[in-house]
XYZ file of N, CA and C in Angstrom:
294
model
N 149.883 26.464 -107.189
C 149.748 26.026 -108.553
C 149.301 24.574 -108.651
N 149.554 23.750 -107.202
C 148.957 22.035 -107.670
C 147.790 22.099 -107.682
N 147.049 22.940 -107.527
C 145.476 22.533 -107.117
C 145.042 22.746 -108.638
N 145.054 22.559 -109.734
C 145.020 22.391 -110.960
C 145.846 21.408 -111.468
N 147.003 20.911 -111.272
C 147.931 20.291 -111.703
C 146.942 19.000 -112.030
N 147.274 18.255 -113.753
C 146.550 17.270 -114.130
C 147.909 15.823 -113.748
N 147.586 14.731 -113.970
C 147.794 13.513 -113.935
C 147.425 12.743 -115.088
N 148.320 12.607 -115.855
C 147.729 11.317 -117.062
C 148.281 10.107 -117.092
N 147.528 9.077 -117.372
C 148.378 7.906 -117.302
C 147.450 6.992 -118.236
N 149.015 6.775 -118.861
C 148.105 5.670 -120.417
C 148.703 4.148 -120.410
N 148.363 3.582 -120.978
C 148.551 2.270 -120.881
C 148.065 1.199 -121.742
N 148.068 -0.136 -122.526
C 148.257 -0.856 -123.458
C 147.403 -1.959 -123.018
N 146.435 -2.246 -123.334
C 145.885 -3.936 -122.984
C 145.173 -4.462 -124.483
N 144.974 -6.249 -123.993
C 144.495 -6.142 -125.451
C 142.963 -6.512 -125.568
N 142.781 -5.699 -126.776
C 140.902 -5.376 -126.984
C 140.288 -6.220 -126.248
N 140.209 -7.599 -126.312
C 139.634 -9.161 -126.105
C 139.527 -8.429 -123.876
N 140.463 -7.734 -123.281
C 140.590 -7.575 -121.849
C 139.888 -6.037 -121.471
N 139.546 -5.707 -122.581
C 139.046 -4.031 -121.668
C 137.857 -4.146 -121.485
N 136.887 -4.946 -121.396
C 135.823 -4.920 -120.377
C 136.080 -4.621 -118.888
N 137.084 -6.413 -118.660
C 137.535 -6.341 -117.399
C 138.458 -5.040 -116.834
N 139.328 -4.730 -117.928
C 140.533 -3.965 -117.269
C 139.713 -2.326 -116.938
N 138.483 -2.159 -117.834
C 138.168 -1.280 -117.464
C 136.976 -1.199 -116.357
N 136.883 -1.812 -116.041
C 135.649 -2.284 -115.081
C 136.638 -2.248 -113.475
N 138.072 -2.808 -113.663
C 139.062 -2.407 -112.281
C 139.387 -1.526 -112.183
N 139.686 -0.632 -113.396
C 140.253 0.837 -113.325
C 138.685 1.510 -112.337
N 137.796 1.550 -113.039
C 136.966 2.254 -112.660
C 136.342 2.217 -111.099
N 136.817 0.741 -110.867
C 136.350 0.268 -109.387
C 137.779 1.360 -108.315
N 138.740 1.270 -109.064
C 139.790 1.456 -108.475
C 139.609 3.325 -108.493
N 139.586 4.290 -108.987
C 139.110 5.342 -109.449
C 138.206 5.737 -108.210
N 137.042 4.874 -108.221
C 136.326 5.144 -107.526
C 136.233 5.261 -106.206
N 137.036 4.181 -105.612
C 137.733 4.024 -104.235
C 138.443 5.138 -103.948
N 139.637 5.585 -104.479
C 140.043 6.710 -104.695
C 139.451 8.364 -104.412
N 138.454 7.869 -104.966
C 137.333 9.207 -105.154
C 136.245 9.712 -103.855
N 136.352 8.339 -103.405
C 135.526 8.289 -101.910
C 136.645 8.187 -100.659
N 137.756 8.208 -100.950
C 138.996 8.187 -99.558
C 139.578 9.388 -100.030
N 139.385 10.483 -101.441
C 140.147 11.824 -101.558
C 139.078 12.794 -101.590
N 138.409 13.283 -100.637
C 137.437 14.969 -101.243
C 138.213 15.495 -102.237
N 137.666 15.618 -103.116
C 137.675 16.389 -104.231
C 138.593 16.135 -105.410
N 139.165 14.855 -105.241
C 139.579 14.284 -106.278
C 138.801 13.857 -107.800
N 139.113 14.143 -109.236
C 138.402 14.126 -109.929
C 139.316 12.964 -110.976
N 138.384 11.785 -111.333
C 138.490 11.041 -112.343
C 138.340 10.897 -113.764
N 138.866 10.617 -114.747
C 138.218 10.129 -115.697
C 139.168 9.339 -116.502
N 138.096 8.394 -117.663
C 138.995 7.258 -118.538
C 138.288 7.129 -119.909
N 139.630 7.093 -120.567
C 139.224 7.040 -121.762
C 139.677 6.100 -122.908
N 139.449 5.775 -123.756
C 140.173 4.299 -124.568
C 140.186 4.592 -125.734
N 141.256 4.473 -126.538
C 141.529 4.588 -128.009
C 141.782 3.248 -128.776
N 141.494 2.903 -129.619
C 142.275 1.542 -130.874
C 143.079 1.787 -131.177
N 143.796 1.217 -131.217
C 144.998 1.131 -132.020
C 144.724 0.791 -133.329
N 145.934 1.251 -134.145
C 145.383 0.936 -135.946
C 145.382 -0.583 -136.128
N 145.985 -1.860 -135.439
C 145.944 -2.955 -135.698
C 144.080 -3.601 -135.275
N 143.760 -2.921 -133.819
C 142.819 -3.381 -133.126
C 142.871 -4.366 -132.531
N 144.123 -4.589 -132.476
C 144.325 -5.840 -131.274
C 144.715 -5.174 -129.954
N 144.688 -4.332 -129.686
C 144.950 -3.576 -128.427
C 144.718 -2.115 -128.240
N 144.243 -1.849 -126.792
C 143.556 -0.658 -126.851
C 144.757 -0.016 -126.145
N 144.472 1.455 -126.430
C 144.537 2.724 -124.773
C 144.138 2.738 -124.360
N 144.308 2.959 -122.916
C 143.521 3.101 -122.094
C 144.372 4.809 -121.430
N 143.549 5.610 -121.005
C 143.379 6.765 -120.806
C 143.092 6.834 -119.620
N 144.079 7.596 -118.252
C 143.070 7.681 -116.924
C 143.278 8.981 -116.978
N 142.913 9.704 -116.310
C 142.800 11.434 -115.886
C 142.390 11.284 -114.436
N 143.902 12.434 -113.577
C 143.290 12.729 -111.963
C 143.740 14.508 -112.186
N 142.705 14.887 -111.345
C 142.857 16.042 -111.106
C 142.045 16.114 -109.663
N 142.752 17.358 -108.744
C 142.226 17.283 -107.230
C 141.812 18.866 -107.151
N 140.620 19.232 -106.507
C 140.593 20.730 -106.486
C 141.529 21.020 -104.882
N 141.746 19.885 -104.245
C 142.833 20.771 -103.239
C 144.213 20.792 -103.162
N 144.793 20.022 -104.950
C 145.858 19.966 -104.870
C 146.702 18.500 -105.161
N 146.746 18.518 -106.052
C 147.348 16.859 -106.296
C 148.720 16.736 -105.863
N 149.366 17.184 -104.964
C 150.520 16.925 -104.462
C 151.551 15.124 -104.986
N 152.823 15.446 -104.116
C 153.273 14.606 -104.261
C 152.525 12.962 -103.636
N 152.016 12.877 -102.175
C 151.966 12.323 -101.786
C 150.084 11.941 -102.055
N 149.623 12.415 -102.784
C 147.990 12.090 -103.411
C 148.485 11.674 -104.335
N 149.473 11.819 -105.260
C 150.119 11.883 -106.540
C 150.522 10.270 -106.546
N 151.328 9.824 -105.478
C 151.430 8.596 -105.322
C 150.756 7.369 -104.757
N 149.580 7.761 -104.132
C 148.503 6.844 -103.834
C 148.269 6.677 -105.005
N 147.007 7.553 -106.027
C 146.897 7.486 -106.977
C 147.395 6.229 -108.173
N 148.741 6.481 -108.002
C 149.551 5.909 -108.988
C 149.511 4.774 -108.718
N 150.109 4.281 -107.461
C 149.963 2.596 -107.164
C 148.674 2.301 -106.970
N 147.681 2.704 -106.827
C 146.428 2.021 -106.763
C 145.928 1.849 -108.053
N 146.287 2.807 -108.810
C 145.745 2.651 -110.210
C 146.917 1.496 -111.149
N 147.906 1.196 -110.853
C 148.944 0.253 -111.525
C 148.589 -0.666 -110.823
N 148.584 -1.183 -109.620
C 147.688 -2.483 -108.847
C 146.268 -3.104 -109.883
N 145.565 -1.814 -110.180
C 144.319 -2.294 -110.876
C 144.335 -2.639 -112.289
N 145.180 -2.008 -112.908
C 145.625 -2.764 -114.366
C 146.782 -3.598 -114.829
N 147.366 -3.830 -113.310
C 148.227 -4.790 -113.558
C 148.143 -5.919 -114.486
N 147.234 -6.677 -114.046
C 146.542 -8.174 -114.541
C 146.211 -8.042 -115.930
N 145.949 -6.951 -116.753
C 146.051 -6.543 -118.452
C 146.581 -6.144 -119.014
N 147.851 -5.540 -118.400
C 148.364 -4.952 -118.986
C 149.463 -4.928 -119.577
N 149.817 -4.421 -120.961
C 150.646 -4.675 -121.862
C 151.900 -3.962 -122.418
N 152.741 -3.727 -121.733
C 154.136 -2.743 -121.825
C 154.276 -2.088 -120.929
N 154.303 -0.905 -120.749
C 154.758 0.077 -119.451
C 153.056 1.063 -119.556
N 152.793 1.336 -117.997
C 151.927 2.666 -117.874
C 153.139 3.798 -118.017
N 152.688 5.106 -118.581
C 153.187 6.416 -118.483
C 152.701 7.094 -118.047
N 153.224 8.128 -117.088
C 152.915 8.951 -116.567
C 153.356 10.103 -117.239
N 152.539 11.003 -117.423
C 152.670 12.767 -117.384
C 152.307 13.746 -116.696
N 152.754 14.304 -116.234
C 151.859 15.355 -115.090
C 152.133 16.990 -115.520
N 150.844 17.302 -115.559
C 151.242 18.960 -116.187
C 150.976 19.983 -115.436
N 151.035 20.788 -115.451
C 150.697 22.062 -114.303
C 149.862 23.199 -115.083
N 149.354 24.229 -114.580
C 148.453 24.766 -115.509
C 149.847 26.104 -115.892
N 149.641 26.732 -116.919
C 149.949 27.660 -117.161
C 149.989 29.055 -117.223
């Protein structure tokens, strides 16, 4: 059942920083993507109703299985890379398919 299992992880920076913050995510993603076959990325960013701070949106999914221990590379490499912008806590959700 992991080899579908998604990964979300959201997170808070403010508008004036998501060039940069998204420019590390993506560097960071990418690294990721070239040390995991078949690991799959993506990011996405929402406003907030004030517009002083965004979402930021990552998505992992692996076609061989996002296990525990891909599960946690993942995670610290991607909290390493938005450390430096970031604004409250990242969350994690992880879902499984149904």
């Amino acid at each position: 059942m992991s080899a579908q299992r998604c990964l979300y992880v959201y997170w808070r920076c403010a508008a004036a920083d998501l060039p940069q913050a998204l420019a590390a995510t993506r560097q960071a993603q990418s690294d990721l993507r070239r040390l995991e076959p078949g690991l799959c990325t993506s990011l996405f960013t929402r406003a907030d109703e004030s517009g002083a701070q965004r979402t930021v949106m990552e998505t992992y999914t692996c076609a061989t299985g996002l296990g525990a221990a891909l599960q946690a590379r993942v995670l610290a490499a991607a909290a390493l890379a938005s450390a430096m912008w970031l604004q409250g806590e990242r969350h994690v959700e992880v879902f499984d398919p149904a």
